[in-house]
Coordinates of C-alpha atoms in Angstrom, one line a residue:
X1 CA 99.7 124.5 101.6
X2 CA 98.8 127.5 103.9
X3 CA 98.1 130.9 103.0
X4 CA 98.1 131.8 106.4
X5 CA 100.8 129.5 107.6
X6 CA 104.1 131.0 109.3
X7 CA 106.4 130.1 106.3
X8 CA 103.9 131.2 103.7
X9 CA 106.3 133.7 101.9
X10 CA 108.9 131.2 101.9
X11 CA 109.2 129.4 98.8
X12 CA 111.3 126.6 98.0
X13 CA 112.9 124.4 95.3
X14 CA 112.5 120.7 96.5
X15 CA 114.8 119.1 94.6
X16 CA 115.6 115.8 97.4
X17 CA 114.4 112.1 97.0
X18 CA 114.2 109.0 99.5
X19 CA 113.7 110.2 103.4
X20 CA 116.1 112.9 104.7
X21 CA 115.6 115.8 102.1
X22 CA 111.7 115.1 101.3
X23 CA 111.1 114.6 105.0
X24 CA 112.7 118.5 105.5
X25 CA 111.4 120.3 103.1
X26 CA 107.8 118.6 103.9
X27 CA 108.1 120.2 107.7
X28 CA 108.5 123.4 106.1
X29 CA 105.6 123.0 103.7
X30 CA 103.6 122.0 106.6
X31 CA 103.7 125.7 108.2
X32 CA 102.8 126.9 104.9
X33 CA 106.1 127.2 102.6
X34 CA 105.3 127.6 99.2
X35 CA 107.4 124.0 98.3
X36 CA 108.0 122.6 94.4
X37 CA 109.0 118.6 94.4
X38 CA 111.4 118.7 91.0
X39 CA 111.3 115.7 89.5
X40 CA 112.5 113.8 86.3
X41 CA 109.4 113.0 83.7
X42 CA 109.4 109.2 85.6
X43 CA 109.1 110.5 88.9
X44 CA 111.2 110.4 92.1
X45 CA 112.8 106.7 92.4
X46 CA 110.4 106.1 95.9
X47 CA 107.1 106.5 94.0
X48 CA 107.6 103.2 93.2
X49 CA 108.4 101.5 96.9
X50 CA 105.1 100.6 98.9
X51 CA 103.1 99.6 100.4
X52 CA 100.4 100.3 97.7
X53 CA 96.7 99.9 98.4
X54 CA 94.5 96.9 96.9
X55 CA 92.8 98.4 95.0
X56 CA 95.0 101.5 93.8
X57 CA 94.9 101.7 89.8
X58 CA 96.9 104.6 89.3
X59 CA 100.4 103.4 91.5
X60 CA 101.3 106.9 91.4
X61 CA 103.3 106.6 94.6
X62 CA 102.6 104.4 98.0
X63 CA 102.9 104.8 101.8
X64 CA 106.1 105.8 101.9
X65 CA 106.3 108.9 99.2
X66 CA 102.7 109.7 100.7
X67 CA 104.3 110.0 104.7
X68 CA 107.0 112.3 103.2
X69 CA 105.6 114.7 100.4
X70 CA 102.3 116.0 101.4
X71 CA 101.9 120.0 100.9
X72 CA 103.8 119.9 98.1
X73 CA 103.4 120.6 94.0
X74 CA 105.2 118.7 91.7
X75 CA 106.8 119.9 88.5
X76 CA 108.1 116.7 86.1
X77 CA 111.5 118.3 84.7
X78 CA 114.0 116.5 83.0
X79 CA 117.6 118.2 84.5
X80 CA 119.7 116.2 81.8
X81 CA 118.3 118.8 79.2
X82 CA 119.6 121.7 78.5
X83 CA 116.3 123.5 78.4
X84 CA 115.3 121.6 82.0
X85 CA 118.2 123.2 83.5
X86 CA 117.4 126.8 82.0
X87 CA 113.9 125.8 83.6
X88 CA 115.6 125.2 87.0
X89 CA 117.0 128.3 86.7
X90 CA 114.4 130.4 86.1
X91 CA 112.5 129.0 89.4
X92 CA 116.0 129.7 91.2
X93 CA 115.4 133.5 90.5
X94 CA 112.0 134.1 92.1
X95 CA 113.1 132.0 95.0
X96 CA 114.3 131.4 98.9
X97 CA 115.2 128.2 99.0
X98 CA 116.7 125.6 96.9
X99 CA 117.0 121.8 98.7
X100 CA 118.9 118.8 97.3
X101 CA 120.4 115.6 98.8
X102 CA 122.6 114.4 95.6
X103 CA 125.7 112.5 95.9
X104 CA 128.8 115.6 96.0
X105 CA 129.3 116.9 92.8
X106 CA 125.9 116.1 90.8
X107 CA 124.6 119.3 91.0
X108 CA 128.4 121.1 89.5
X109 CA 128.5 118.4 86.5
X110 CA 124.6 119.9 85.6
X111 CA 125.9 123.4 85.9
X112 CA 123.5 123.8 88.7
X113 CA 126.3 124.7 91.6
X114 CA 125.2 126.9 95.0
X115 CA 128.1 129.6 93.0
X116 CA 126.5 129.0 89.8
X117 CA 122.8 129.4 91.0
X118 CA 123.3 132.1 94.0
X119 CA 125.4 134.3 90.8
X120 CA 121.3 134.2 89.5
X121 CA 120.1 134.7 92.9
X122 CA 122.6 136.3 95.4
X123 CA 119.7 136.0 98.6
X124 CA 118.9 131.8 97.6
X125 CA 120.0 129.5 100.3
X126 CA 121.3 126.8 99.1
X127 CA 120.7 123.4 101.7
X128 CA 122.1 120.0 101.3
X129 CA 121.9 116.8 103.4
X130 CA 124.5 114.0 102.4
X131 CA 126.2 111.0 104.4
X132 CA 129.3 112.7 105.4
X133 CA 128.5 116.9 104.1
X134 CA 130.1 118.9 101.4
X135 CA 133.4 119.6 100.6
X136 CA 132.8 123.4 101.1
X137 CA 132.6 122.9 105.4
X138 CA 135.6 120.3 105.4
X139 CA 136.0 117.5 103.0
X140 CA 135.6 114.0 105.0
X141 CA 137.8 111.0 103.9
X142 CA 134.3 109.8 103.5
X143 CA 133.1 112.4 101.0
X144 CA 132.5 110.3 98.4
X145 CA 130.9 107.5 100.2
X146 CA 127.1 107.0 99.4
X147 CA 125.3 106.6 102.9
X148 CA 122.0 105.5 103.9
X149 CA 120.4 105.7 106.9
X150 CA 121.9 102.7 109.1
X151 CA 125.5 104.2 107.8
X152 CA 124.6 106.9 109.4
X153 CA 123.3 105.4 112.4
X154 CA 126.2 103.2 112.4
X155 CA 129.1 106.3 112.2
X156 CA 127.1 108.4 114.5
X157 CA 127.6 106.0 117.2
X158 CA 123.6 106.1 117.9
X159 CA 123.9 101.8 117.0
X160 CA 126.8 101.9 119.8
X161 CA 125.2 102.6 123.1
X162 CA 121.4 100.6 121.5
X163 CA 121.4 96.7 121.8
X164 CA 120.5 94.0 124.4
X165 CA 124.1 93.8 125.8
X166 CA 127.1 95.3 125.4
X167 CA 128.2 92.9 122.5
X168 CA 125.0 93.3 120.2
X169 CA 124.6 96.8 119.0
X170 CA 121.2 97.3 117.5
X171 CA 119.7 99.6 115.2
X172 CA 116.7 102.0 116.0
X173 CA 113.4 101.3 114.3
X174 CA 112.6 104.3 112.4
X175 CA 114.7 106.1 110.2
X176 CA 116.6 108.5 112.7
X177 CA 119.5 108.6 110.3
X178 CA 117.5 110.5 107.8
X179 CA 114.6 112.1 109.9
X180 CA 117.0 114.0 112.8
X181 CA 119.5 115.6 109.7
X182 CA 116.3 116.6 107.9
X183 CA 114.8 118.6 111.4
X184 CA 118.4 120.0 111.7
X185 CA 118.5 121.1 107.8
X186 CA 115.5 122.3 108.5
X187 CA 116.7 124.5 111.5
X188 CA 119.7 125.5 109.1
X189 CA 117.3 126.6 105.9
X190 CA 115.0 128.7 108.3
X191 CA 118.3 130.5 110.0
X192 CA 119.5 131.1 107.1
X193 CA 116.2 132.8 105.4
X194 CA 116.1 134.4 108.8
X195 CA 119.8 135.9 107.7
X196 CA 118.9 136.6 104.1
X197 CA 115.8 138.6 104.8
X198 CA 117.6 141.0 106.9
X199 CA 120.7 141.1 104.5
X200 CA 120.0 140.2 101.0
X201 CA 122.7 137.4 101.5
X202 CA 122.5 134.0 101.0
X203 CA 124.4 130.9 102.2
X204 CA 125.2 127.2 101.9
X205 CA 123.4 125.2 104.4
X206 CA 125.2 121.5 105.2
X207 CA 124.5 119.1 107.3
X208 CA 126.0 115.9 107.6
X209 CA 124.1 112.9 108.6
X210 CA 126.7 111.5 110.5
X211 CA 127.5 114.9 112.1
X212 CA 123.6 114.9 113.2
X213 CA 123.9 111.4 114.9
X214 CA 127.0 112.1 116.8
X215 CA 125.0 115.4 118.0
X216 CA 121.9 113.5 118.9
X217 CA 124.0 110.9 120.6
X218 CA 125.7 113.7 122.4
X219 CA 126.3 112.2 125.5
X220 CA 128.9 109.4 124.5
X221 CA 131.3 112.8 123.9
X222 CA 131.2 113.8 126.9
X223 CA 131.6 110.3 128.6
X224 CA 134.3 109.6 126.8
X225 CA 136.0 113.2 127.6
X226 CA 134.9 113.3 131.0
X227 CA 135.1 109.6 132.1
X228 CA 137.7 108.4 129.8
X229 CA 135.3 105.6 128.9
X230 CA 133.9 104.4 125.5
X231 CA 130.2 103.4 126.0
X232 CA 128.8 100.4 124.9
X233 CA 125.1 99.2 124.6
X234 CA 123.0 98.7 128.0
X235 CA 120.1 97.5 127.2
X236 CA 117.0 98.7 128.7
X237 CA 118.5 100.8 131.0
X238 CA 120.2 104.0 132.0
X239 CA 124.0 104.2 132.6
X240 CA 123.5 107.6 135.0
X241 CA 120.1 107.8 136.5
X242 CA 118.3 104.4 138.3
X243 CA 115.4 103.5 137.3
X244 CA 115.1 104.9 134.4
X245 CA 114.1 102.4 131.3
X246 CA 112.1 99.6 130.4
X247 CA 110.0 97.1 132.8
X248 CA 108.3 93.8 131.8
X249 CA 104.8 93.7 132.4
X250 CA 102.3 90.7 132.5
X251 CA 101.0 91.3 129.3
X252 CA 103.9 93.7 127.4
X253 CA 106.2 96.6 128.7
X254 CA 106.5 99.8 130.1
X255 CA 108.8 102.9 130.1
X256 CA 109.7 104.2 133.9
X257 CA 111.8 107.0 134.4
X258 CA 113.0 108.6 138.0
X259 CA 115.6 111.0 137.4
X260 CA 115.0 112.5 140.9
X261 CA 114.9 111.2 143.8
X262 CA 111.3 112.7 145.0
X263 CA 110.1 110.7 142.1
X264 CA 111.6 107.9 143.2
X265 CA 110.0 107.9 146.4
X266 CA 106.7 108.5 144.9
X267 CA 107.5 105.5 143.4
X268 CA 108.5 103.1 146.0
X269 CA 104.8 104.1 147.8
X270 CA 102.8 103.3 144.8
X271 CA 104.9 100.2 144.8
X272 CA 103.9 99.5 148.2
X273 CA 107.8 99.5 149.1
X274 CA 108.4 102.3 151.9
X275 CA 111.6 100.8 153.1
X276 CA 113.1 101.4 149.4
X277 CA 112.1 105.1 149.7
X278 CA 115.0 106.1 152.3
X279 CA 116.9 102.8 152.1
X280 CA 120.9 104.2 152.1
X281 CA 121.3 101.7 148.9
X282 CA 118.1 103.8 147.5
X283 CA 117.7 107.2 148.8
X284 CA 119.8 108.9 146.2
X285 CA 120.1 108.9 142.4
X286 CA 124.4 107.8 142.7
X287 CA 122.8 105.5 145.3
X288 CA 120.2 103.4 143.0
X289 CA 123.0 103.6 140.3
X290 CA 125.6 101.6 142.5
X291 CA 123.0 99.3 143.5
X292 CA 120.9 98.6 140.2
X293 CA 120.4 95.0 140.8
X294 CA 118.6 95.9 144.0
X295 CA 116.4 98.7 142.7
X296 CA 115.5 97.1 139.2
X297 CA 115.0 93.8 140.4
X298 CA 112.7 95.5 143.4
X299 CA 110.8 97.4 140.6
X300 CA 110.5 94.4 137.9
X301 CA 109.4 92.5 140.8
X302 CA 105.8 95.0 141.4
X303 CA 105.6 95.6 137.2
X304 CA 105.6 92.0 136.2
X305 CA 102.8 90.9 138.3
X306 CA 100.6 93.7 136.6
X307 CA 99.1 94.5 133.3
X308 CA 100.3 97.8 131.2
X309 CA 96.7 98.8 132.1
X310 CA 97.0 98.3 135.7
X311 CA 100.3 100.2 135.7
X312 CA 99.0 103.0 134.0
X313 CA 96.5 103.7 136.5
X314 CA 98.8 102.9 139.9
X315 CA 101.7 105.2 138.2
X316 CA 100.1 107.1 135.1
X317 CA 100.1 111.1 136.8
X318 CA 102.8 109.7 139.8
X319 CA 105.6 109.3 137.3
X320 CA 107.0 109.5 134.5
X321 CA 105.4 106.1 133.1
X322 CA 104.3 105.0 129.4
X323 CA 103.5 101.5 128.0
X324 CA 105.8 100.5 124.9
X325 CA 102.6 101.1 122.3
X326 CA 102.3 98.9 119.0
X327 CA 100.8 100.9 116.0
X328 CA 97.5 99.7 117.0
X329 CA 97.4 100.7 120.6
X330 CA 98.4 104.6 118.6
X331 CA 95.6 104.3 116.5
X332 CA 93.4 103.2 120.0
X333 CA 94.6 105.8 122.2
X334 CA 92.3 109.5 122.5
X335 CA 95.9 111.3 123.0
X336 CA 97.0 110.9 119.0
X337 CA 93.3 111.8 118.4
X338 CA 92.8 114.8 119.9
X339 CA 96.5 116.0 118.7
X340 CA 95.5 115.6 115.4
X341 CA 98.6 113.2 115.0
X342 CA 96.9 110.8 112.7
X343 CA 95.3 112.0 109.7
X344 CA 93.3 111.1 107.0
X345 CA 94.0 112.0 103.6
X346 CA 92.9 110.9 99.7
X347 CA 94.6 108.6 97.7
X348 CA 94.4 109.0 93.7
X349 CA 93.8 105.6 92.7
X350 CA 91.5 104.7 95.3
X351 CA 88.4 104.9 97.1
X352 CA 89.9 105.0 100.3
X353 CA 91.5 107.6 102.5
X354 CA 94.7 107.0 104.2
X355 CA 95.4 107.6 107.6
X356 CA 99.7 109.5 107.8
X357 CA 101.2 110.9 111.2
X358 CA 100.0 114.7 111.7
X359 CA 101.8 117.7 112.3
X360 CA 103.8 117.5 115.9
X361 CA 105.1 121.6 116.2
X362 CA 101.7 123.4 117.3
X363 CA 101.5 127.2 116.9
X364 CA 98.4 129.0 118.3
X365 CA 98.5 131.8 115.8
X366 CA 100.0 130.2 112.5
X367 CA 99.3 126.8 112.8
X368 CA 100.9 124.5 110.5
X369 CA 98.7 121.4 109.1
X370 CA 98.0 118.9 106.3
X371 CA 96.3 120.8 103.7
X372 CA 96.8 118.3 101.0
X373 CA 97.9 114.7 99.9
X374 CA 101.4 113.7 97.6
X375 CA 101.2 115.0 94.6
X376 CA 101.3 112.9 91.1
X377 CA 104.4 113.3 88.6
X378 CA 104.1 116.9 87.5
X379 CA 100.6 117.2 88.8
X380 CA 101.6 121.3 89.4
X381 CA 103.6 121.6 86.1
X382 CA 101.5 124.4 84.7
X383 CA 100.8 126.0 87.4
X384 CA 104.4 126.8 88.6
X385 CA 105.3 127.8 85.8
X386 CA 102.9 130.0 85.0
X387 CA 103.6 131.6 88.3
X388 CA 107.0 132.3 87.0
X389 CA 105.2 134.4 84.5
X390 CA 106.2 131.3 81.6
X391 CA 103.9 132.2 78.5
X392 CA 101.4 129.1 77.5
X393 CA 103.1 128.7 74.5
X394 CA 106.5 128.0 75.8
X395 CA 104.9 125.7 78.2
X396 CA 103.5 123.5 75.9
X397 CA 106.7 123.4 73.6
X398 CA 108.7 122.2 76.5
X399 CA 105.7 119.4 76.8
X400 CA 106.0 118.3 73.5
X401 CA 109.9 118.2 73.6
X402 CA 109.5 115.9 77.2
X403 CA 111.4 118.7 78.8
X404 CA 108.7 119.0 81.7
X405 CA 105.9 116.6 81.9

């Protein structure tokens, strides 16, 4: 955590397991917010999904739960206890934020409501991320639907416009399902402190997963409000701007992207192809659209005859060009070096260091950073709570009745 960070005065109940909540409240604890991973006495359910090192002996967590909880303490606190939730509690008063990503309804059957909890502290926000939101913004027919990233991809209608061909919708790799709702919570939870620091008043925060698909997917609204038409998937390319997509090389593939049409005549010279630059089927962007066939095939012509190497130094500065990378050719290239996007950090368990993906927001006078690796079950249990002011005594009574490990 940073003491000089922007968010260092923020601090923050983190009370979220698998991807979407973790992954927020972990890009706040990056710019310094003060963050506290609740957990129950066995840990957070992902501790226990890999991949594990060889040669780890403790198995406190793996590659995932690393990726997505560094910065943070942990406090082990068992919320089925009467005492736990008195715990909670006392943590809600001294603080900004509280985070969870329950099923609807979990937190009001523990007594630990946004009414019940903002009643302690009137200026806590209160942030959720679930499938299909809370009740308290609109109650979906979906409500009580559990939902997992690809559901979310799926409903969003991201899976829709991604495939080979208009009959094979495809998911995306990564987890954009979780990770995009977790940057927008995170947007929400900052606006929110933003409001409560200047008012004493705090809010519910909600963001749908769903809702945060359609948003990123925005533009098969406005097709279908503007065009009538219901987008299906493409493939590699773009169904407004030509080129503009993927391009078989000798030896892998490359991205391409000419959304003007001064970059497209750059292009068409580095391709040796002069007659394309003013061509009428060519010259303009509606142009290349109506004739695709001519300007891809043209283009996939010149690419496949060339290595991604070659391409990168005929069009790499010219345009908008990037070879599709493979983990190893991240790890190889000086750009994810000198960004300080991949690194190193311990592992208890094992002698070796483990290499996670950096911090991507750069500030020049509070920069964010990783300060510190995933912490072990309870590994900060004292110390929260003695920041809370909790005498040593109660501490260790609440240990000895498994109330907090």
């Amino acid at each position: 955590m940073f003491s000089s960070g922007a968010l260092s005065d923020v601090r923050v109940i983190d009370l979220t397991q698998m991807l979407a909540g973790p992954f927020c409240t972990q890009v706040l604890a990056d710019h310094g917010a003060q963050v506290v991973k609740v957990e129950p006495p066995e840990g957070e359910g992902m501790r226990r999904t890999g991949p594990f090192l060889p040669d780890d002996e403790f198995r406190s967590f793996g590659g995932y739960f690393q990726s997505v909880n560094r910065n943070k303490g942990s406090i082990a606190l068992d919320l089925k206890h009467p005492e736990g939730r008195q715990v909670l509690k006392e943590l809600v008063s001294s603080a900004d934020v509280l985070v969870e990503n329950f099923r609807g309804g979990v937190m009001e059957r523990l007594g630990l409501s946004y009414e019940e909890l903002s009643a302690i502290n009137p200026a806590l926000v209160y942030a959720t991320v679930r499938g299909f939101g809370d009740r308290r913004s609109g109650e979906s027919p979906y409500y009580e639907w559990p939902a997992y990233d690809v559901v979310a991809q799926a409903m969003g209608g991201i899976m829709g416009i991604t495939g080979p061909d208009e009959h094979s919708p495809t998911k995306i790799g990564p987890g954009v399902g979780d990770t995009v709702p977790a940057l927008m919570l995170a947007i929400g939870i900052l606006s929110a402190v933003h409001h409560a620091r200047r008012t004493g008043e705090g809010q519910f925060v909600d963001v749908s997963m769903v809702d945060c698909i359609l948003a990123l997917t925005e533009r098969i609204v406005y097709q279908r409000s503007y065009q009538g038409v219901a987008p299906r998937p493409e493939g590699n390319k773009h169904p407004l701007l030509c080129p503009f997509g993927l391009f078989e090389a000798k030896d892998g593939w490359v991205s391409i992207a000419c959304a003007t049409d001064a970059l497209w005549r750059k292009l068409a010279h580095a391709m040796e192809r002069p007659d394309l630059a003013e061509a009428p089927e060519c010259a303009t962007n509606a142009a290349r659209v109506q004739h695709a066939d001519l300007v891809i095939g043209a283009l996939q012509a010149f690419t496949r005859q060339r290595t991604k190497d070659e391409l990168k130094a005929i069009l790499g500065g010219q345009v908008p060009f990037g070879p599709v990378y493979t983990a190893a050719d991240v790890f190889g290239d000086a750009h994810f070096q000198v960004r300080n996007m991949l690194v190193e950090v311990d592992h208890p368990g094992s002698e070796r260091r483990v290499t996670i993906a950096g911090v991507p927001i750069k500030l020049s006078r509070t920069p964010g950073g990783i300060a510190r690796r995933a912490p072990m079950v309870g590994e900060d249990t004292d110390r929260v709570l003695r920041s809370i002011g909790m005498p040593v005594d109660r501490i260790r009574e609440l240990r000895a009745t498994g109330v907090v490990g």
